[in-house]
CSV table of C-alpha atoms in Angstrom, one decimal:
chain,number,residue,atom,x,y,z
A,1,UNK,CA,143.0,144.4,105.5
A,2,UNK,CA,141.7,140.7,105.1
A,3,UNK,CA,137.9,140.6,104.3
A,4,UNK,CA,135.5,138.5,105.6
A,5,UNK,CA,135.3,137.0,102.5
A,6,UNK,CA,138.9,135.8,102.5
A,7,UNK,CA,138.3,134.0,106.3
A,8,UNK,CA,135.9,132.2,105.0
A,9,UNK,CA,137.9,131.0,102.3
A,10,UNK,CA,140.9,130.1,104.1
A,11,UNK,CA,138.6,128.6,107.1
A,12,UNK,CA,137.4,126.2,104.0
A,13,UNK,CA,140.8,125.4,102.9
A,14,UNK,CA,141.8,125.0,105.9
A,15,UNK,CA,138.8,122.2,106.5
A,16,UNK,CA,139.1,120.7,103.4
A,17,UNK,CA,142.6,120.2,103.7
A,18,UNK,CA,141.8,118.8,107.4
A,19,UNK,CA,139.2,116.2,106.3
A,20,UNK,CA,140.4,115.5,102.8
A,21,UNK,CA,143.3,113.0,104.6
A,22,UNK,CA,140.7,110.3,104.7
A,23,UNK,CA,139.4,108.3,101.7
A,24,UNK,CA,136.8,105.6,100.9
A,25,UNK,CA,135.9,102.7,99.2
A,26,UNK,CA,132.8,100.9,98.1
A,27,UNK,CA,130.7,98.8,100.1
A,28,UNK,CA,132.4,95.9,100.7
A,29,UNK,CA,135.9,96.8,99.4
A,30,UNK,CA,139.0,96.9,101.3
A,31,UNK,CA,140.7,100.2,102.0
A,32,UNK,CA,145.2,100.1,102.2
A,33,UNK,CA,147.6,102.8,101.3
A,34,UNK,CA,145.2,104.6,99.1
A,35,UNK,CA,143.8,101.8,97.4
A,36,UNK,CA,140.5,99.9,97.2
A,37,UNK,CA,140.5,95.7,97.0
A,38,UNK,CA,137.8,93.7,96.4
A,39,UNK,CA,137.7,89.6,96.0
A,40,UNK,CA,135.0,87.3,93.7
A,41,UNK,CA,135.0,84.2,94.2
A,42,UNK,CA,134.1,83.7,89.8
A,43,UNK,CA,136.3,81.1,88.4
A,44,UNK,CA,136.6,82.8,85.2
A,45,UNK,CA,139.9,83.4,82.5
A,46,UNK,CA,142.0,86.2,82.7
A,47,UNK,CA,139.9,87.9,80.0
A,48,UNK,CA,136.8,87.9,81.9
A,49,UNK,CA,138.9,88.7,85.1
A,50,UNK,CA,139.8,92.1,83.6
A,51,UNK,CA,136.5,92.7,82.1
A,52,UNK,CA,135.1,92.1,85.4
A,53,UNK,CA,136.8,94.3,87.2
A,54,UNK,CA,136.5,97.0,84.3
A,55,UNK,CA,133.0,96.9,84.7
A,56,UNK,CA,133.1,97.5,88.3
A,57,UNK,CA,135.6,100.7,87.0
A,58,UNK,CA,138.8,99.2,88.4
A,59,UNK,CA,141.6,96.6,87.1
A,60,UNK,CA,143.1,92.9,88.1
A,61,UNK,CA,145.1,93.9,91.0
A,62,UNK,CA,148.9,94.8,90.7
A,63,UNK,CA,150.6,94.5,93.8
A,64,UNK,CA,153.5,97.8,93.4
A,65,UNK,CA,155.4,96.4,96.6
A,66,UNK,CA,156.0,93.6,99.3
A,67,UNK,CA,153.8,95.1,101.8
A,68,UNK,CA,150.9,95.7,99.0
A,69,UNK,CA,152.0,92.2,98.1
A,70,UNK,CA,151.6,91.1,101.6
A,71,UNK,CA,148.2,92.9,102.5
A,72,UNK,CA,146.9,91.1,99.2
A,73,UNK,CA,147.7,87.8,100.3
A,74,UNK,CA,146.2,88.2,103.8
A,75,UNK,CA,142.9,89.7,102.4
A,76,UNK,CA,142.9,86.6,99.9
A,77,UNK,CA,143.5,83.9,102.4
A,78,UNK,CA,141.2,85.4,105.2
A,79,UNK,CA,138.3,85.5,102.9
A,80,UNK,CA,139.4,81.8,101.7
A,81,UNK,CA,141.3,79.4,103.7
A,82,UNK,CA,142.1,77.8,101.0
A,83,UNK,CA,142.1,79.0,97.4
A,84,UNK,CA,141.3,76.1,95.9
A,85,UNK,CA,143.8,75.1,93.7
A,86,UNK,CA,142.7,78.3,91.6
A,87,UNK,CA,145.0,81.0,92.7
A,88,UNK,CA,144.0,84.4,91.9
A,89,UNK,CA,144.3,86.6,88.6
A,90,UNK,CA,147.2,89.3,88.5
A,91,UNK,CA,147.0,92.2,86.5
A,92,UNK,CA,149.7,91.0,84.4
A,93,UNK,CA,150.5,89.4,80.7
A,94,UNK,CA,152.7,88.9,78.3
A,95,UNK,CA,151.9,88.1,74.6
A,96,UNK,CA,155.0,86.1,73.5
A,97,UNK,CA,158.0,84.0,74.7
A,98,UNK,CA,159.8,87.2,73.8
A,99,UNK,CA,158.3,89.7,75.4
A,100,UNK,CA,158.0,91.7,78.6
A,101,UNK,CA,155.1,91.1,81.2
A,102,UNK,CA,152.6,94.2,80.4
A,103,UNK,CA,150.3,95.2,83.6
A,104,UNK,CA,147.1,97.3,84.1
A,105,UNK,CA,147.5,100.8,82.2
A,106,UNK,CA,150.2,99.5,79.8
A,107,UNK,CA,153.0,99.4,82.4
A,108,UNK,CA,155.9,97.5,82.9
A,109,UNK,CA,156.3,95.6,86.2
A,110,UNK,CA,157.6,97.5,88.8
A,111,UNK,CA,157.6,95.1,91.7
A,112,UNK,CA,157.7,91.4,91.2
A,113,UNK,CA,157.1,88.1,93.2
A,114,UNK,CA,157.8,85.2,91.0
A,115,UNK,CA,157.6,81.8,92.6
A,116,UNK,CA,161.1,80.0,91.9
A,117,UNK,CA,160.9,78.4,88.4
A,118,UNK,CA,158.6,81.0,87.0
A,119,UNK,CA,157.4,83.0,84.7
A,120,UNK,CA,157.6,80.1,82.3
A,121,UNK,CA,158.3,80.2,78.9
A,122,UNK,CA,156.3,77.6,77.8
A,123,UNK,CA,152.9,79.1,76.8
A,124,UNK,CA,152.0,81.7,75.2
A,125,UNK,CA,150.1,84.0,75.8
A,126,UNK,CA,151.3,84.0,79.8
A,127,UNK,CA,149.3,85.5,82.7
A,128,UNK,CA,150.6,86.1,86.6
A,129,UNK,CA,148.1,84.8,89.1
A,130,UNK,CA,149.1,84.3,93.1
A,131,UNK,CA,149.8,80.7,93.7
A,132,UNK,CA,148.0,78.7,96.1
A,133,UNK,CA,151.3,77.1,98.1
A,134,UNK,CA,153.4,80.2,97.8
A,135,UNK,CA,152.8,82.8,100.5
A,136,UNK,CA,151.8,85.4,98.1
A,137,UNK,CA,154.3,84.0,95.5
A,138,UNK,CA,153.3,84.3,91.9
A,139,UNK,CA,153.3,82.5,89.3
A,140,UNK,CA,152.9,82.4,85.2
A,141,UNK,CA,150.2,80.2,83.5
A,142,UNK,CA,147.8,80.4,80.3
A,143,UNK,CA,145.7,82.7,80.1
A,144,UNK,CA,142.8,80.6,79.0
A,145,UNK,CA,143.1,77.5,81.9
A,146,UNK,CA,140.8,74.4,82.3
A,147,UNK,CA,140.4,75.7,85.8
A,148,UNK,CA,139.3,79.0,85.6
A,149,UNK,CA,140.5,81.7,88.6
A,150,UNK,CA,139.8,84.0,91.3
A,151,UNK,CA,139.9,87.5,91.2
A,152,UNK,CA,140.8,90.8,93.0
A,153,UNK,CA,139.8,94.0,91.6
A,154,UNK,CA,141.8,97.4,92.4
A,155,UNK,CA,140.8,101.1,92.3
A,156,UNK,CA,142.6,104.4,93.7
A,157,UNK,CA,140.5,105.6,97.0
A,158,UNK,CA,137.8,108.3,96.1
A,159,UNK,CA,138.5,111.4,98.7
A,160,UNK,CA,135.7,111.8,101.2
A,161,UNK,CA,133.2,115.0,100.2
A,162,UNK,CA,131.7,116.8,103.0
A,163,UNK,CA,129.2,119.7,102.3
A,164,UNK,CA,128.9,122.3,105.3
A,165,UNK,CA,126.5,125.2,105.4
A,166,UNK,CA,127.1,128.5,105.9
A,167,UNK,CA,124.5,131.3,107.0
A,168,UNK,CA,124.4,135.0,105.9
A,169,UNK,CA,127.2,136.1,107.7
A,170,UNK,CA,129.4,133.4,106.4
A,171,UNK,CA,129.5,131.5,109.8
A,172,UNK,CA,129.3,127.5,109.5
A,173,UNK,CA,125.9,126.5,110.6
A,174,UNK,CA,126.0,123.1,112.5
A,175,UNK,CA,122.4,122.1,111.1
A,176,UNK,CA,123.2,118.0,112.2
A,177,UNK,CA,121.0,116.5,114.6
C-alpha cells in the first residue's frame, strides 16, 4: 500500500521534473541551447577579456557548433551594426607557433570557423576573435593588440527553483495572490 507520504513525493518529482525544463539567465544575458551570452562593449586584451568574464563567473565565449556559431554572430551584430573594426574575443589561444589552440576549461577545439588564411602563424602568443567582415568567421591575432576588443561572456543556464507550500495534510497550498 502506497502512503501518503510517497504521493507527495512522487507528486514533487513529478513537478520538479515538469518545471525543471526551463532555465535562466541573468539580467540582461541572452538565453540559447542551455547557455547564457552576454556582450560589453570594453575594448580590452584578451587577458582582461577572460578576467572579465571570470569575474562575472563565466568564460570568453566558445562557439561548440555552427548554429551556436551563428546565434553568436547575430546577437553580436544586432547589438552593434558594426563592430568597429575590433571584432570580438574568443575563448581561444595558443602559446606557440607549435602548438594547439587551447579554449576555456583547458579544451581542445571542438568546432572551428577560421576565416580562409587563418590561424596565422606569425605571432605568438595567438588568440581567436570573430572578424568584423566575415559572417561569424574567425580569425587569429595577438593577444596583446593596439586596438583592444569586444567581448562575449558565456555561462551554462542555472535551472529555475520554485518553492511550493504544502499544508498539514500534505496538499499543495496555492498561497499566490
Amino acid at each position: 500500500m502506497v502512503s501518503r507520504y510517497d504521493k507527495f513525493v512522487a507528486y514533487l518529482i513529478i513537478l520538479q521534473r515538469a518545471f525543471s525544463q526551463g532555465s535562466a539567465c541573468p539580467p540582461g544575458w541572452k538565453n540559447w541551447n542551455q547557455s547564457c551570452y552576454a556582450i560589453y562593449f570594453n575594448r580590452v586584451s584578451w587577458m582582461d577579456a577572460s578576467e572579465f568574464c571570470e569575474s562575472r563567473g563565466s568564460h570568453l565565449v566558445m562557439p561548440n557548433s555552427q548554429p551556436e556559431n551563428d546565434f553568436i554572430w547575430r546577437m553580436m551584430t544586432e547589438r552593434l551594426k558594426s563592430l568597429s573594426g575590433a571584432g570580438v574575443w574568443i575563448g581561444c589561444k595558443r602559446k606557440s607557433a607549435d602548438s594547439s589552440f587551447v579554449c576555456a576549461g583547458n579544451e581542445g577545439m571542438s568546432y572551428t570557423n577560421w576565416a580562409p588564411g587563418n590561424p596565422k602563424n606569425k605571432e605568438t602568443p595567438v588568440c581567436a576573435l570573430y572578424g568584423v567582415d566575415g559572417e561569424g568567421k574567425w580569425k587569429s591575432v595577438g593577444c596583446t593588440p593596439r586596438i583592444g576588443r569586444n567581448v562575449v561572456c558565456e555561462m551554462p543556464t542555472a535551472p529555475r527553483m520554485y518553492c511550493m507550500t504544502a499544508d498539514e495534510n500534505g496538499r499543495l497550498v496555492n498561497d499566490l495572490p
